[in-house]
Short mmCIF file of C-alpha atoms in Angstrom, two decimals:
data_model
loop_
_atom_site.label_atom_id
_atom_site.label_comp_id
_atom_site.label_asym_id
_atom_site.label_seq_id
_atom_site.Cartn_x
_atom_site.Cartn_y
_atom_site.Cartn_z
CA MET Q 1 -10.62 -36.94 -1.65
CA LEU Q 2 -11.18 -35.60 -4.93
CA ASP Q 3 -13.39 -32.92 -2.89
CA ASN Q 4 -10.62 -31.25 -1.74
CA MET Q 5 -8.38 -30.70 -4.70
CA GLN Q 6 -7.87 -26.93 -5.87
CA PRO Q 7 -10.03 -26.99 -9.39
CA ILE Q 8 -8.65 -26.04 -12.81
CA LYS Q 9 -8.44 -22.20 -13.15
CA THR Q 10 -10.96 -22.33 -15.73
CA LEU Q 11 -11.40 -19.02 -18.47
CA ASN Q 12 -14.54 -18.89 -20.24
CA GLY Q 13 -15.93 -16.95 -23.58
CA ILE Q 14 -12.62 -18.70 -25.47
CA ALA Q 15 -13.82 -18.49 -29.57
CA PRO Q 16 -11.49 -22.46 -31.43
CA ASP Q 17 -11.00 -19.89 -33.97
CA ALA Q 18 -9.04 -17.45 -31.55
CA ILE Q 19 -7.41 -19.00 -28.69
CA PRO Q 20 -5.28 -16.48 -27.40
CA GLN Q 21 -1.08 -17.55 -27.25
CA ALA Q 22 -1.57 -16.25 -23.45
CA VAL Q 23 -3.21 -19.94 -23.53
CA LEU Q 24 -1.66 -21.51 -26.04
CA GLU Q 25 2.17 -20.53 -23.61
CA SER Q 26 0.24 -21.34 -20.53
CA PRO Q 27 2.77 -22.36 -17.68
CA VAL Q 28 -0.12 -23.59 -15.94
CA PRO Q 29 -3.54 -25.73 -17.21
CA LEU Q 30 -6.71 -23.97 -17.78
CA VAL Q 31 -10.61 -25.36 -17.91
CA LEU Q 32 -11.79 -23.62 -21.30
CA LYS Q 33 -15.33 -23.76 -20.30
CA GLY Q 34 -17.50 -24.30 -23.66
CA LEU Q 35 -14.52 -23.87 -25.66
CA VAL Q 36 -16.01 -25.79 -29.15
CA LYS Q 37 -19.83 -26.52 -27.94
CA ASP Q 38 -20.86 -24.36 -31.64
CA TRP Q 39 -19.46 -27.48 -32.77
CA PRO Q 40 -21.56 -29.77 -35.14
CA ILE Q 41 -20.47 -32.66 -33.55
CA VAL Q 42 -21.61 -31.26 -30.04
CA LYS Q 43 -24.45 -30.03 -31.14
CA ALA Q 44 -25.58 -33.44 -33.15
CA ALA Q 45 -24.68 -35.51 -28.99
CA GLY Q 46 -26.49 -32.39 -27.38
CA GLN Q 47 -29.48 -35.03 -28.84
CA SER Q 48 -28.10 -38.04 -28.11
CA ALA Q 49 -24.60 -39.59 -28.10
CA GLU Q 50 -25.53 -41.75 -30.19
CA ALA Q 51 -27.16 -39.55 -32.42
CA GLY Q 52 -23.49 -37.07 -31.89
CA TYR Q 53 -21.06 -40.37 -33.16
CA ASN Q 54 -23.76 -40.94 -36.29
CA TYR Q 55 -22.46 -37.16 -37.30
CA LEU Q 56 -19.01 -38.70 -36.73
CA CYS Q 57 -19.57 -41.33 -38.61
CA GLN Q 58 -20.10 -39.17 -42.03
CA PHE Q 59 -16.92 -38.83 -42.20
CA TYR Q 60 -15.36 -42.32 -41.06
CA ASN Q 61 -13.51 -43.98 -43.86
CA GLY Q 62 -12.93 -47.38 -42.44
CA GLU Q 63 -9.40 -46.85 -41.50
CA LEU Q 64 -9.20 -49.58 -38.42
CA VAL Q 65 -7.80 -47.92 -34.93
CA ASN Q 66 -6.25 -49.48 -31.94
CA THR Q 67 -8.69 -50.47 -29.15
CA ALA Q 68 -8.02 -51.48 -26.06
CA ILE Q 69 -10.49 -53.60 -24.12
CA GLY Q 70 -10.10 -54.60 -20.34
CA ASP Q 71 -10.76 -57.90 -18.54
CA SER Q 72 -13.55 -58.61 -17.25
CA ASP Q 73 -12.42 -57.45 -13.18
CA ASN Q 74 -10.97 -54.32 -14.19
CA LYS Q 75 -13.24 -52.09 -13.33
CA GLY Q 76 -12.32 -49.46 -16.50
CA ALA Q 77 -8.66 -49.36 -15.57
CA ILE Q 78 -5.98 -49.58 -18.51
CA PHE Q 79 -3.75 -50.80 -15.92
CA TYR Q 80 -1.45 -53.73 -14.83
CA ASN Q 81 -2.66 -57.02 -13.86
CA GLN Q 82 -2.50 -58.18 -10.52
CA ASP Q 83 1.05 -59.45 -10.77
CA PHE Q 84 2.27 -57.02 -12.38
CA SER Q 85 3.50 -59.81 -15.35
CA GLY Q 86 1.35 -58.02 -18.06
CA PHE Q 87 -1.57 -55.76 -18.18
CA ALA Q 88 -5.21 -55.99 -17.32
CA TYR Q 89 -6.13 -55.59 -21.09
CA GLU Q 90 -5.86 -57.02 -24.81
CA ARG Q 91 -4.97 -54.63 -27.69
CA ALA Q 92 -6.63 -55.10 -31.10
CA ARG Q 93 -7.27 -53.73 -34.67
CA SER Q 94 -10.70 -52.37 -35.06
CA SER Q 95 -13.24 -50.30 -36.93
CA LEU Q 96 -15.07 -47.64 -34.79
CA THR Q 97 -17.97 -49.21 -36.41
CA ASN Q 98 -16.92 -52.98 -34.53
CA ALA Q 99 -15.74 -50.28 -31.63
CA TYR Q 100 -18.60 -48.17 -30.66
CA ASN Q 101 -20.82 -51.22 -30.41
CA ASN Q 102 -19.06 -53.16 -28.36
CA ILE Q 103 -19.08 -50.27 -26.38
CA LYS Q 104 -23.22 -50.56 -26.49
CA ASN Q 105 -22.83 -53.58 -25.67
CA LEU Q 106 -20.86 -53.68 -22.61
CA HIS Q 107 -23.39 -51.31 -21.31
CA ALA Q 108 -26.19 -52.55 -22.05
CA SER Q 109 -24.89 -56.12 -20.23
CA GLY Q 110 -24.11 -53.80 -17.20
CA SER Q 111 -20.39 -54.72 -17.51
CA ALA Q 112 -17.86 -52.38 -16.18
CA ARG Q 113 -15.06 -53.60 -18.45
CA ALA Q 114 -13.43 -50.73 -19.93
CA TYR Q 115 -13.24 -50.42 -23.99
CA TYR Q 116 -11.12 -47.81 -25.43
CA VAL Q 117 -9.78 -46.14 -28.72
CA ASP Q 118 -6.55 -44.45 -28.29
CA SER Q 119 -5.01 -41.99 -30.68
CA ALA Q 120 -7.08 -42.16 -33.58
CA PRO Q 121 -5.40 -39.72 -36.11
CA VAL Q 122 -8.19 -37.67 -37.31
CA ASP Q 123 -7.08 -36.54 -40.84
CA MET Q 124 -7.10 -40.81 -41.47
CA CYS Q 125 -9.74 -42.07 -40.31
CA VAL Q 126 -12.16 -39.09 -40.34
CA PRO Q 127 -10.99 -37.42 -43.31
CA GLY Q 128 -13.18 -34.11 -43.60
CA PHE Q 129 -14.41 -33.79 -40.34
CA ARG Q 130 -11.65 -30.89 -39.25
CA ALA Q 131 -13.21 -28.50 -41.81
CA HIS Q 132 -16.16 -28.40 -39.71
CA ASN Q 133 -14.90 -28.89 -36.21
CA ASP Q 134 -11.63 -27.97 -35.83
CA LEU Q 135 -9.33 -25.54 -33.20
CA GLN Q 136 -6.85 -22.18 -34.64
CA LEU Q 137 -3.21 -22.60 -32.89
CA GLY Q 138 -1.91 -19.63 -34.63
CA GLN Q 139 1.79 -20.78 -35.61
CA PHE Q 140 1.63 -24.09 -33.90
CA VAL Q 141 0.66 -27.40 -36.54
CA PRO Q 142 -0.83 -30.06 -34.84
CA ARG Q 143 -1.51 -33.64 -34.25
CA VAL Q 144 -5.05 -34.25 -33.82
CA SER Q 145 -6.52 -37.92 -32.29
CA LEU Q 146 -9.73 -39.15 -31.12
CA TRP Q 147 -10.22 -40.86 -27.93
CA MET Q 148 -13.59 -42.64 -28.00
CA GLY Q 149 -14.29 -45.29 -24.80
CA ASN Q 150 -16.95 -46.58 -22.05
CA LYS Q 151 -16.10 -45.33 -18.10
CA THR Q 152 -12.46 -45.77 -18.62
CA ILE Q 153 -9.35 -45.02 -16.17
CA VAL Q 154 -5.87 -43.94 -16.97
CA SER Q 155 -3.62 -43.13 -14.81
CA ALA Q 156 -1.56 -40.22 -13.95
CA HIS Q 157 0.96 -39.53 -16.74
CA HIS Q 158 2.59 -37.01 -18.65
CA ASP Q 159 3.31 -36.37 -22.50
CA ILE Q 160 5.61 -33.92 -24.27
CA PRO Q 161 3.44 -31.63 -26.23
CA ASP Q 162 1.53 -29.35 -24.92
CA ASN Q 163 -2.19 -30.41 -25.07
CA ILE Q 164 -5.71 -29.10 -25.84
CA ALA Q 165 -8.07 -31.72 -25.19
CA CYS Q 166 -11.82 -31.24 -25.79
CA VAL Q 167 -14.77 -33.54 -24.55
CA VAL Q 168 -17.62 -33.85 -28.02
CA ILE Q 169 -19.56 -36.78 -26.12
CA GLY Q 170 -20.37 -37.63 -22.62
CA LYS Q 171 -18.11 -36.34 -19.51
CA ARG Q 172 -14.51 -36.35 -18.22
CA ARG Q 173 -12.68 -35.86 -15.35
CA PHE Q 174 -9.00 -34.67 -15.75
CA VAL Q 175 -6.58 -34.36 -11.67
CA LEU Q 176 -3.13 -32.77 -13.25
CA PHE Q 177 -0.33 -32.55 -10.79
CA PRO Q 178 2.58 -30.55 -11.79
CA PRO Q 179 5.93 -31.69 -13.07
CA ASN Q 180 7.80 -31.09 -9.78
CA GLN Q 181 5.66 -34.40 -8.01
CA LEU Q 182 7.75 -36.76 -9.96
CA ASN Q 183 8.68 -38.36 -6.93
CA ASN Q 184 5.85 -38.55 -5.12
CA LEU Q 185 3.26 -40.10 -7.95
CA TYR Q 186 5.41 -43.49 -8.15
CA ILE Q 187 6.34 -43.87 -11.38
CA GLY Q 188 6.08 -47.18 -12.73
CA PRO Q 189 8.65 -48.53 -15.20
CA LEU Q 190 9.65 -46.79 -18.39
CA ASP Q 191 9.76 -49.16 -20.64
CA PHE Q 192 7.01 -51.51 -19.46
CA ASN Q 193 3.92 -49.54 -19.25
CA PRO Q 194 0.20 -49.95 -20.68
CA ALA Q 195 0.11 -47.11 -22.86
CA GLY Q 196 3.06 -45.57 -24.18
CA PRO Q 197 4.05 -43.07 -21.35
CA ALA Q 198 5.07 -44.28 -17.91
CA ILE Q 199 2.20 -44.15 -15.75
CA SER Q 200 1.81 -43.49 -11.50
CA MET Q 201 1.34 -47.23 -10.10
CA VAL Q 202 -0.96 -45.86 -7.38
CA ASP Q 203 -5.20 -45.92 -7.31
CA LEU Q 204 -5.91 -42.45 -6.95
CA HIS Q 205 -9.42 -43.29 -5.55
CA ASN Q 206 -7.44 -46.16 -3.51
CA PRO Q 207 -4.76 -45.07 -2.31
CA ASP Q 208 -2.40 -47.23 0.00
CA PHE Q 209 -0.50 -44.26 1.68
CA GLU Q 210 1.88 -47.33 3.62
CA LYS Q 211 2.70 -48.48 0.42
CA TYR Q 212 3.26 -44.87 -0.72
CA PRO Q 213 3.30 -42.47 1.56
CA ARG Q 214 4.43 -39.67 -0.91
CA TYR Q 215 1.43 -39.64 -2.61
CA ARG Q 216 -0.09 -37.42 0.54
CA GLU Q 217 2.15 -35.05 -1.09
CA ALA Q 218 1.49 -35.55 -4.57
CA LEU Q 219 -2.81 -35.19 -3.89
CA ALA Q 220 -1.94 -31.40 -1.59
CA HIS Q 221 -0.38 -30.57 -5.72
CA ALA Q 222 -3.45 -31.87 -7.45
CA GLN Q 223 -5.81 -30.32 -9.15
CA ILE Q 224 -9.50 -31.36 -10.72
CA GLY Q 225 -11.35 -30.30 -13.17
CA GLU Q 226 -14.89 -32.21 -14.60
CA LEU Q 227 -15.86 -31.15 -18.57
CA ASP Q 228 -19.24 -31.47 -19.83
CA ALA Q 229 -19.42 -32.20 -23.82
CA GLY Q 230 -18.23 -28.98 -25.67
CA ASP Q 231 -15.61 -28.80 -23.14
CA ALA Q 232 -11.39 -28.18 -23.06
CA ILE Q 233 -8.43 -28.44 -20.53
CA TYR Q 234 -5.56 -27.27 -22.27
CA ILE Q 235 -2.21 -29.18 -20.12
CA PRO Q 236 1.09 -27.68 -20.51
CA SER Q 237 4.26 -29.94 -21.39
CA MET Q 238 4.88 -32.28 -18.50
CA TRP Q 239 2.23 -32.08 -16.85
CA TRP Q 240 0.84 -35.27 -14.90
CA HIS Q 241 -2.67 -36.13 -15.87
CA HIS Q 242 -4.82 -38.68 -14.58
CA VAL Q 243 -7.98 -39.23 -17.11
CA GLU Q 244 -11.75 -40.32 -16.16
CA GLY Q 245 -14.74 -41.14 -18.46
CA LEU Q 246 -17.89 -40.51 -16.47
CA MET Q 247 -20.32 -41.58 -18.89
CA PRO Q 248 -21.73 -45.38 -20.70
CA PHE Q 249 -19.71 -43.94 -24.27
CA ASN Q 250 -17.15 -40.49 -24.50
CA LEU Q 251 -15.38 -39.09 -27.03
CA MET Q 252 -13.08 -36.25 -26.90
CA VAL Q 253 -10.23 -34.59 -29.83
CA ASN Q 254 -7.48 -33.78 -28.75
CA TYR Q 255 -4.55 -31.21 -30.15
CA TRP Q 256 -1.12 -32.06 -29.64
CA TRP Q 257 1.62 -29.77 -30.67
CA THR Q 258 5.71 -28.35 -29.79
CA ALA Q 259 6.52 -25.28 -29.00
CA PHE Q 260 10.02 -25.44 -30.56
CA PRO Q 261 10.74 -26.61 -33.80
CA SER Q 262 9.97 -30.60 -35.55
CA TYR Q 263 13.51 -30.22 -36.13
CA VAL Q 264 15.51 -30.23 -33.16
CA GLY Q 265 14.28 -33.19 -32.69
CA SER Q 266 12.14 -34.62 -29.22
CA PRO Q 267 13.99 -34.03 -25.61
CA GLN Q 268 13.13 -37.60 -25.07
CA ASP Q 269 15.64 -38.70 -27.34
CA ALA Q 270 18.38 -37.22 -25.27
CA PHE Q 271 16.57 -38.13 -21.68
CA THR Q 272 16.63 -42.18 -23.10
CA HIS Q 273 20.72 -41.19 -24.60
CA ALA Q 274 21.53 -40.27 -20.60
CA LEU Q 275 19.96 -43.19 -19.11
CA MET Q 276 21.64 -45.35 -20.97
CA ASN Q 277 25.20 -44.06 -20.81
CA ILE Q 278 25.41 -40.92 -18.00
CA ARG Q 279 23.34 -43.00 -15.68
CA THR Q 280 25.23 -46.13 -15.56
CA LEU Q 281 28.94 -43.45 -14.79
CA PRO Q 282 30.67 -43.77 -11.89
CA GLU Q 283 29.11 -41.23 -8.94
CA ASP Q 284 31.48 -38.48 -9.24
CA GLU Q 285 31.72 -38.70 -12.66
CA ARG Q 286 27.57 -37.99 -13.18
CA GLN Q 287 27.76 -35.32 -10.81
CA HIS Q 288 30.56 -33.66 -13.45
CA TRP Q 289 28.32 -34.15 -16.35
CA LYS Q 290 25.80 -32.93 -14.10
CA ASN Q 291 28.22 -29.73 -13.98
CA MET Q 292 27.93 -29.37 -17.51
CA PHE Q 293 24.11 -30.13 -18.36
CA ASP Q 294 23.88 -27.29 -15.59
CA HIS Q 295 25.97 -24.59 -16.85
CA TYR Q 296 24.88 -25.32 -20.77
CA ILE Q 297 21.60 -26.25 -20.58
CA PHE Q 298 19.63 -25.52 -17.23
CA ASP Q 299 21.45 -22.19 -15.75
CA SER Q 300 22.66 -21.33 -19.90
CA SER Q 301 22.98 -17.71 -20.01
CA PRO Q 302 24.24 -15.29 -22.42
CA GLU Q 303 26.35 -13.88 -19.78
CA LYS Q 304 28.22 -17.11 -19.36
CA PHE Q 305 29.65 -17.23 -22.94
CA GLU Q 306 30.43 -13.00 -23.24
CA HIS Q 307 34.41 -14.58 -23.38
CA ILE Q 308 33.87 -16.14 -26.40
CA PRO Q 309 34.02 -14.01 -30.29
CA GLN Q 310 30.45 -13.96 -30.99
CA GLU Q 311 31.62 -15.35 -34.70
CA LYS Q 312 33.20 -18.52 -33.06
CA LEU Q 313 30.25 -19.28 -30.66
CA GLY Q 314 29.02 -22.01 -32.47
CA ILE Q 315 26.46 -24.76 -30.98
CA LEU Q 316 26.39 -21.99 -28.34
CA GLY Q 317 25.46 -19.38 -30.04
CA ASP Q 318 21.62 -19.47 -31.68
CA MET Q 319 20.98 -22.27 -34.50
CA ASP Q 320 19.43 -22.41 -37.66
CA GLU Q 321 17.57 -25.24 -39.35
CA MET Q 322 21.27 -26.16 -41.70
CA ALA Q 323 23.25 -26.39 -38.00
CA VAL Q 324 20.81 -28.57 -36.16
CA ARG Q 325 20.51 -30.93 -39.63
CA ARG Q 326 24.64 -30.90 -39.17
CA LEU Q 327 24.85 -31.30 -35.09
CA ARG Q 328 21.78 -33.95 -35.89
CA SER Q 329 24.68 -36.13 -38.69
CA GLN Q 330 27.65 -36.03 -36.61
CA LEU Q 331 25.60 -37.53 -33.75
CA LEU Q 332 24.14 -39.92 -35.85
CA ASN Q 333 28.35 -41.13 -36.91
CA ARG Q 334 28.59 -41.15 -33.09
CA LEU Q 335 26.18 -43.12 -32.52
CA ASN Q 336 26.45 -46.15 -35.04
CA ARG Q 337 29.73 -46.79 -34.73
#
């Protein structure tokens, strides 16, 4: 099944301190082959996975990280349990050292049990690491995280920020689906999910097409890429991505950023508020609000508002930070009534 997927477009010869703006604003995913091959941690990992981890440890300050420890029979999946009453893993706080030793011991015992460190803040846990291993993203200020584990599998999910994920130890497989495949991916609950973002309920490697017939259409649009140490992948905002660790020990460094300024808040806030109130309206009223959103948000253009004097456009015009903060204050007052 994976063999029939379209490969993700690959770019070569890009340097970590000279990433073109066209890459950072690409509407489609890109494999950035060898982007971080000259990072010291990647060169250390070229000797062995343990040498790569030991390089990382020279920066480690003992900060505890979040871990997911899979059930004994979950075969690496960070997923729900069989009766959907909970999850097939347990959460714990751990040191990186303890996590690494547990991953080694699981491999030595032949266990397929998942062990995963997710989204550990680099600057908080390994200060100084980025002085020698970093990307330059122009005007964007990224949030940089570590992801460490064994042969884990994370179902298709999406993130709001744009993302460059750099494989520095091991190997990972990414299967990506365009945002417009939402209806075909059979996404699970928004507020009861393994990793924060909602995930696809379908097993990519063994899909039940009787239960999930539209998944065939999602697969027809899937793109795949396998990344070795030193490679990176750019994942645009809202693209669904299924991620697998392919080696007994894998380490990834990812960079998240948003194209919109932080002071405007996340689109997720507007979506959550709409779930709370617009979704519960009668059908005819929902259609009225759909028309409003189309007119003012999704199909908005300056020509629509030419009949309004420029100085009176208000929130229909360009908004600076002060205007946004005033609007946020008004919104908070309304929400707190």
